[in-house]
Amino acid sequence: MSESKRLGFEASDLLSWLGGMRWFGGGRPKIDRAFALGGPWEEKVFWLAVSADGRKYNVPVVVTQDGPVDAAEHPAGQRALLALATASERVEATAVVGESDARLASEPRAAGAAASGAHKLTGEQSNTSVIYELADSERAIVKIFRVLSPGENPDVFLTGVLSDSGTVPRLLGNARMAWAGQVADVLVAQEFLAGSQDAWRTVTAQVPGADGRRFDPDRPVQTPEERESIERLGALTRKIHEELAARCGTSEADAASRARLRRAWSKRADEAVALVPGLAPHRERIDALYAATEDVTWPPLQRIHGDYHLGQVLDAPGRGWAALDFEGEPLRPLSERTEPDLAVRDVAGMVRSFGYAAGMTLNRLAYAHDRPNPSDVEEREAEQIAAWEKSAVAAFLRGYGELSEAESLLLDALILDKALYELAYEAAQRPDWLGIPLGGVAAILRVDPESIAEPAGAGKSVASAKSADAVPDQNADANQNIDPERREESPEAESAANPS
């Protein structure tokens, strides 16, 4: 029997909606394998493994009179997805196209409740999520990993490891595909923390000037409650690292591991210098900092979050902070994202995130007052924002706990590495934002930000609008990125803040 007769449509029919998806890279789709998802629904539901232009995707669909549609947007498809992840209803996955021995298996943590309602989230870039109202009055979120990547997805594995620790939303279940000797996580379900918002929104609202009020020089840049909240965020980060080290184990940072990480740092520095030539005179300083890490004893390597920033943490009413999205940097190969790493990489990511919170506030303040260059913001305003930045990072580091001399040096190196990554991204994509990571680079290198030439049109950050001496010192300083891949907020957190 032909593929079209088994499925009820041609692969080319997928383009009617696939081409408009942000996660789809283009090309003519080919169905590599398909599983019929049988259950207590009348419609035909299929899970497709699709390839196009060398990329592979997970594409669950429901067959309608108008052709195949995204299962995440159709009631029958939404039921099938939840059942596949949590065993909320009976579901049987049968291979109908591709390898006859291919399998799509559910791995529920416990028998889940059926859904009484569901809706797809909007605005996501690399994955697709559906929010469910469950019959037991709880809520769940199911995420489809759109890119089909063989191997263990760290978001599934690490969330499962931490599920009972109180640091993450509970894992409810997942589904895995197996074919031709390969295995891949394709779907995951977690507890949905209703009424929460991401830390990016919570924290940026605390930055002086973010609320549109006039600056008050007598008003403290942080209230005691705000400092305590950020300290708790630091404590959450430490607990995550301790739990992962205890449950997943650690490994020695041997010569090969250190060399691998330093090669990655150097590669990112090369990319940044190529895009921002003004960095070239400071390359020796960059290399010297990286070389200095060989003169200290590294802590053990361990599993970490890998893409940690304010958009990856939720502020849940009555619960406090909870971390999510443990996939790691989305542009790195899966094999790299599952390797043990330095725990302070996550600390560096959050440090840089405070810098983006401050820098973006300064940018918005400038634009709101028709001052196209953020350096035109009044000095007292910039000083207050910079003071907030310093205070926020100091609070986070207090909450995280004492760092050894070696960890502090490695934190410097990783903050620089992260800022150089951001610098390359902003230079190529958003030159008006370049000043934010530029200030972070200048702070770590202890150089005048003005000594690093910027492409025409690039804006200034809090740090780069001031002298190098005024840039907060690294260990009590601030800076990052809400990962450029996600812009200002993570899609999951944005939708959690506004559940419909």
Coordinates of C-alpha atoms in Angstrom, one line a residue, residues 73-396:
E73 CA -4.0 22.8 17.4
H74 CA -6.6 20.1 17.1
P75 CA -8.7 18.7 20.0
A76 CA -8.0 15.0 19.0
G77 CA -4.3 15.7 18.5
Q78 CA -4.1 17.4 21.9
R79 CA -5.7 14.4 23.6
A80 CA -3.3 12.0 21.8
L81 CA -0.2 14.1 22.8
L82 CA -1.2 14.1 26.5
A83 CA -2.0 10.4 26.4
L84 CA 1.3 9.6 24.8
A85 CA 3.2 11.4 27.5
T86 CA 1.2 10.7 30.6
A87 CA -1.1 7.7 29.9
S88 CA -4.1 9.9 30.6
E89 CA -6.0 7.8 28.1
R90 CA -5.4 4.6 26.2
V91 CA -3.1 5.2 23.2
E92 CA -1.3 2.8 20.9
A93 CA 1.4 3.8 18.5
T94 CA 1.8 1.6 15.5
A95 CA 4.5 2.0 12.8
V96 CA 2.8 2.4 9.4
V97 CA 5.6 4.1 7.3
G98 CA 9.3 3.4 7.5
E99 CA 11.1 0.8 9.5
S100 CA 8.7 -2.0 10.6
D101 CA 10.4 -2.3 14.0
A102 CA 10.4 1.4 14.8
R103 CA 8.7 2.2 18.1
L104 CA 7.1 5.2 19.7
A105 CA 6.8 4.5 23.4
S106 CA 5.2 6.3 26.3
E107 CA 7.1 6.7 29.6
P108 CA 4.6 8.1 32.1
R109 CA 5.7 8.8 35.7
A110 CA 2.2 7.9 36.9
A111 CA -1.3 7.4 35.4
G112 CA -2.2 11.0 34.5
A113 CA -5.6 12.6 34.6
A114 CA -7.6 13.2 31.4
A115 CA -7.8 16.8 30.0
S116 CA -10.9 18.9 30.2
G117 CA -9.5 21.6 28.0
A118 CA -6.3 22.5 26.1
H119 CA -4.7 25.3 24.1
K120 CA -1.5 25.7 22.1
L121 CA 0.9 28.3 23.1
T122 CA 2.0 31.0 20.6
G123 CA 5.3 32.7 20.1
E124 CA 7.6 29.7 20.5
Q125 CA 10.6 29.3 18.2
S126 CA 12.2 25.9 18.5
N127 CA 9.5 23.7 20.2
T128 CA 5.7 23.6 20.5
S129 CA 3.8 23.5 23.8
V130 CA 0.2 22.8 24.8
I131 CA -1.4 23.8 28.1
Y132 CA -4.0 21.4 29.6
E133 CA -6.7 21.8 32.2
L134 CA -6.9 18.4 33.8
A135 CA -9.9 16.6 35.3
D136 CA -8.3 16.7 38.7
S137 CA -8.2 20.5 38.7
E138 CA -4.4 20.5 38.0
R139 CA -2.7 21.8 34.9
A140 CA 0.0 20.3 32.7
I141 CA 2.2 21.5 29.9
V142 CA 3.2 19.2 27.1
K143 CA 6.2 20.1 24.9
I144 CA 6.9 18.7 21.4
F145 CA 10.7 18.7 20.6
R146 CA 10.4 19.8 17.0
V147 CA 13.9 18.9 16.1
L148 CA 14.4 15.2 16.0
S149 CA 17.8 14.7 17.7
P150 CA 19.0 11.2 18.5
G151 CA 20.1 10.8 22.1
E152 CA 18.9 11.6 25.5
N153 CA 17.3 15.1 25.7
P154 CA 18.7 16.9 28.8
D155 CA 15.4 18.6 29.4
V156 CA 13.7 15.3 30.0
F157 CA 16.6 13.6 31.8
L158 CA 17.5 16.5 34.2
T159 CA 13.9 17.5 34.9
G160 CA 13.3 13.9 35.8
V161 CA 16.4 13.8 38.1
L162 CA 15.2 17.0 39.9
S163 CA 11.5 16.3 39.8
D164 CA 11.1 15.6 43.5
S165 CA 13.6 18.3 44.7
G166 CA 11.2 21.3 44.6
T167 CA 13.5 23.1 42.2
V168 CA 11.6 22.4 39.0
P169 CA 8.0 21.7 37.8
R170 CA 7.4 18.0 38.3
L171 CA 7.9 15.7 35.4
L172 CA 4.7 13.9 34.5
G173 CA 6.0 11.7 31.6
N174 CA 7.6 11.7 28.2
A175 CA 7.7 9.7 24.9
R176 CA 10.7 8.3 23.1
M177 CA 11.1 7.2 19.5
A178 CA 13.4 4.2 18.6
W179 CA 14.5 3.3 15.1
A180 CA 17.5 1.7 13.3
G181 CA 19.5 1.5 16.6
Q182 CA 18.8 5.1 17.6
V183 CA 16.6 6.6 20.3
A184 CA 15.3 10.1 20.8
D185 CA 13.1 11.9 23.3
V186 CA 10.3 13.5 21.3
L187 CA 7.7 14.7 23.9
V188 CA 7.7 15.7 27.5
A189 CA 4.9 16.6 30.0
Q190 CA 5.4 18.7 33.2
E191 CA 3.4 20.3 35.9
F192 CA 2.2 23.7 34.8
L193 CA 2.6 26.4 37.5
A194 CA -0.5 28.5 36.9
G195 CA -0.3 32.2 37.7
S196 CA 3.5 32.4 37.5
Q197 CA 5.6 34.7 35.5
D198 CA 9.2 34.4 34.5
A199 CA 12.1 36.0 36.5
W200 CA 12.9 38.3 33.6
R201 CA 9.6 40.1 34.1
T202 CA 9.8 40.0 37.9
V203 CA 13.4 41.3 38.0
T204 CA 13.3 43.8 35.2
A205 CA 10.3 45.5 36.9
Q206 CA 12.7 46.2 39.8
V207 CA 15.2 48.2 37.7
P208 CA 15.1 51.9 38.4
G209 CA 13.1 53.6 35.6
A210 CA 11.4 50.4 34.4
D211 CA 8.1 51.4 35.8
G212 CA 8.1 54.8 34.0
R213 CA 8.3 56.8 37.3
R214 CA 10.7 59.7 37.7
F215 CA 14.1 58.9 39.2
D216 CA 14.3 59.6 42.9
P217 CA 17.9 59.9 44.0
D218 CA 16.8 59.2 47.6
R219 CA 15.1 56.0 46.8
P220 CA 17.2 52.8 47.3
V221 CA 18.0 51.0 44.1
Q222 CA 16.7 47.8 45.7
T223 CA 14.3 47.2 48.6
P224 CA 15.2 44.6 51.2
E225 CA 12.4 42.4 49.8
E226 CA 13.9 42.6 46.3
R227 CA 17.4 41.7 47.5
E228 CA 16.0 38.8 49.5
S229 CA 14.1 37.5 46.4
I230 CA 17.3 37.6 44.3
E231 CA 19.2 35.9 47.1
R232 CA 16.7 33.1 47.0
L233 CA 17.3 32.8 43.2
G234 CA 20.9 32.3 44.0
A235 CA 20.1 29.7 46.6
L236 CA 17.9 27.9 44.1
T237 CA 20.8 27.8 41.7
R238 CA 23.1 26.3 44.3
K239 CA 20.5 23.7 45.2
I240 CA 20.1 22.7 41.6
H241 CA 23.9 22.2 41.3
E242 CA 24.1 20.2 44.5
E243 CA 21.2 18.0 43.6
L244 CA 22.6 17.3 40.1
A245 CA 26.1 16.6 41.5
A246 CA 24.7 14.2 44.1
R247 CA 22.3 12.4 41.7
C248 CA 24.2 12.4 38.4
G249 CA 27.8 12.2 39.8
T250 CA 30.8 14.3 38.9
S251 CA 34.0 13.8 36.9
E252 CA 37.5 15.1 37.2
A253 CA 38.3 18.2 35.1
D254 CA 41.3 16.4 33.5
A255 CA 43.6 17.9 30.9
A256 CA 41.5 16.8 28.0
S257 CA 38.3 18.3 29.5
R258 CA 40.0 21.6 30.3
A259 CA 41.5 21.8 26.8
R260 CA 38.1 21.1 25.2
L261 CA 36.5 24.0 27.1
R262 CA 39.3 26.4 26.4
R263 CA 39.1 25.6 22.7
A264 CA 35.5 26.6 22.8
W265 CA 36.3 29.8 24.6
S266 CA 39.0 30.7 22.0
K267 CA 36.6 29.9 19.1
R268 CA 34.0 32.3 20.5
A269 CA 36.6 34.9 21.0
D270 CA 37.7 34.5 17.3
E271 CA 34.1 34.9 16.2
A272 CA 33.6 38.1 18.3
V273 CA 36.9 39.7 17.1
A274 CA 36.0 39.0 13.5
L275 CA 32.6 40.8 13.9
V276 CA 33.9 43.6 16.2
P277 CA 37.4 44.5 15.1
G278 CA 37.8 46.9 17.9
L279 CA 38.3 43.9 20.2
A280 CA 41.5 42.9 18.4
P281 CA 43.8 45.2 20.5
H282 CA 42.4 43.4 23.6
R283 CA 42.9 39.9 22.4
E284 CA 46.0 39.4 24.5
R285 CA 43.9 40.3 27.6
I286 CA 41.3 37.8 26.6
D287 CA 43.8 35.0 26.1
A288 CA 45.6 35.9 29.3
L289 CA 42.5 35.4 31.3
Y290 CA 41.8 32.1 29.7
A291 CA 45.4 31.0 30.2
A292 CA 45.3 31.9 33.9
T293 CA 42.6 29.2 34.4
E294 CA 45.3 26.6 33.9
D295 CA 47.2 27.8 37.0
V296 CA 44.3 26.9 39.4
T297 CA 42.8 23.6 40.4
W298 CA 39.4 23.2 38.7
P299 CA 36.4 21.9 40.6
P300 CA 34.8 18.6 39.4
L301 CA 32.7 18.8 36.3
Q302 CA 29.0 17.9 36.5
R303 CA 25.6 18.2 34.7
I304 CA 24.3 21.7 34.7
H305 CA 21.4 23.7 33.3
G306 CA 23.5 24.9 30.4
D307 CA 21.4 27.9 29.2
Y308 CA 20.6 29.6 32.5
H309 CA 19.2 33.1 32.5
L310 CA 16.2 35.0 33.9
G311 CA 13.9 33.7 31.2
Q312 CA 14.5 30.1 32.4
V313 CA 13.1 30.6 35.9
L314 CA 9.5 31.0 37.0
D315 CA 8.2 33.0 39.9
A316 CA 5.3 30.9 41.1
P317 CA 2.8 32.2 43.7
G318 CA 3.1 30.5 47.0
R319 CA 6.1 28.5 45.8
G320 CA 8.8 30.9 44.8
W321 CA 11.4 30.3 42.1
A322 CA 11.4 27.2 39.9
A323 CA 13.8 26.5 37.0
L324 CA 12.8 25.1 33.6
D325 CA 14.0 24.3 30.1
F326 CA 17.1 22.2 30.7
E327 CA 17.8 21.7 27.0
G328 CA 21.0 23.7 27.1
E329 CA 22.1 26.2 24.4
P330 CA 19.8 25.4 21.5
L331 CA 22.4 25.9 18.9
R332 CA 24.9 23.4 20.4
P333 CA 24.8 19.8 19.3
L334 CA 22.9 17.5 21.7
S335 CA 26.1 15.5 22.3
E336 CA 27.8 18.6 23.7
R337 CA 24.8 19.7 25.8
T338 CA 24.9 16.4 27.8
E339 CA 28.6 16.6 28.6
P340 CA 29.6 17.5 32.2
D341 CA 30.6 21.1 32.6
L342 CA 31.5 23.8 35.2
A343 CA 28.7 24.7 37.5
V344 CA 29.7 28.3 37.4
R345 CA 28.8 28.4 33.8
D346 CA 25.2 28.7 35.0
V347 CA 26.2 31.4 37.4
A348 CA 27.8 33.3 34.6
G349 CA 24.7 33.1 32.5
M350 CA 22.6 34.6 35.3
V351 CA 25.2 37.3 35.9
R352 CA 25.0 38.3 32.3
S353 CA 21.2 38.2 32.5
F354 CA 21.2 41.0 35.1
G355 CA 23.3 43.1 32.7
Y356 CA 20.7 42.6 29.9
A357 CA 17.9 43.6 32.3
A358 CA 19.7 46.8 33.2
G359 CA 20.9 47.6 29.6
M360 CA 17.5 47.0 28.1
T361 CA 15.9 49.3 30.6
L362 CA 18.4 52.0 29.8
N363 CA 17.8 51.5 26.0
R364 CA 14.0 51.8 26.5
L365 CA 14.4 54.8 28.7
A366 CA 16.5 56.5 26.0
Y367 CA 13.9 55.7 23.3
A368 CA 11.0 56.8 25.4
H369 CA 12.6 60.2 25.8
D370 CA 13.4 60.5 22.1
R371 CA 17.1 60.1 22.9
P372 CA 18.2 57.6 20.2
N373 CA 21.5 56.9 21.9
P374 CA 21.3 55.5 25.4
S375 CA 24.5 57.4 26.3
D376 CA 22.3 60.5 26.2
V377 CA 20.3 59.3 29.2
E378 CA 21.1 61.6 32.2
E379 CA 24.1 60.5 34.1
R380 CA 22.2 60.2 37.4
E381 CA 19.7 57.8 35.7
A382 CA 22.5 55.7 34.3
E383 CA 24.2 55.6 37.7
Q384 CA 21.1 54.4 39.4
I385 CA 20.6 51.6 36.9
A386 CA 24.3 50.6 37.1
A387 CA 24.0 50.6 40.9
W388 CA 21.0 48.3 40.7
E389 CA 22.9 46.0 38.4
K390 CA 25.8 45.8 40.9
S391 CA 23.4 45.2 43.8
A392 CA 21.4 42.5 42.0
V393 CA 24.4 40.5 41.1
A394 CA 25.8 40.8 44.6
A395 CA 22.6 39.5 46.0
F396 CA 22.5 36.6 43.6

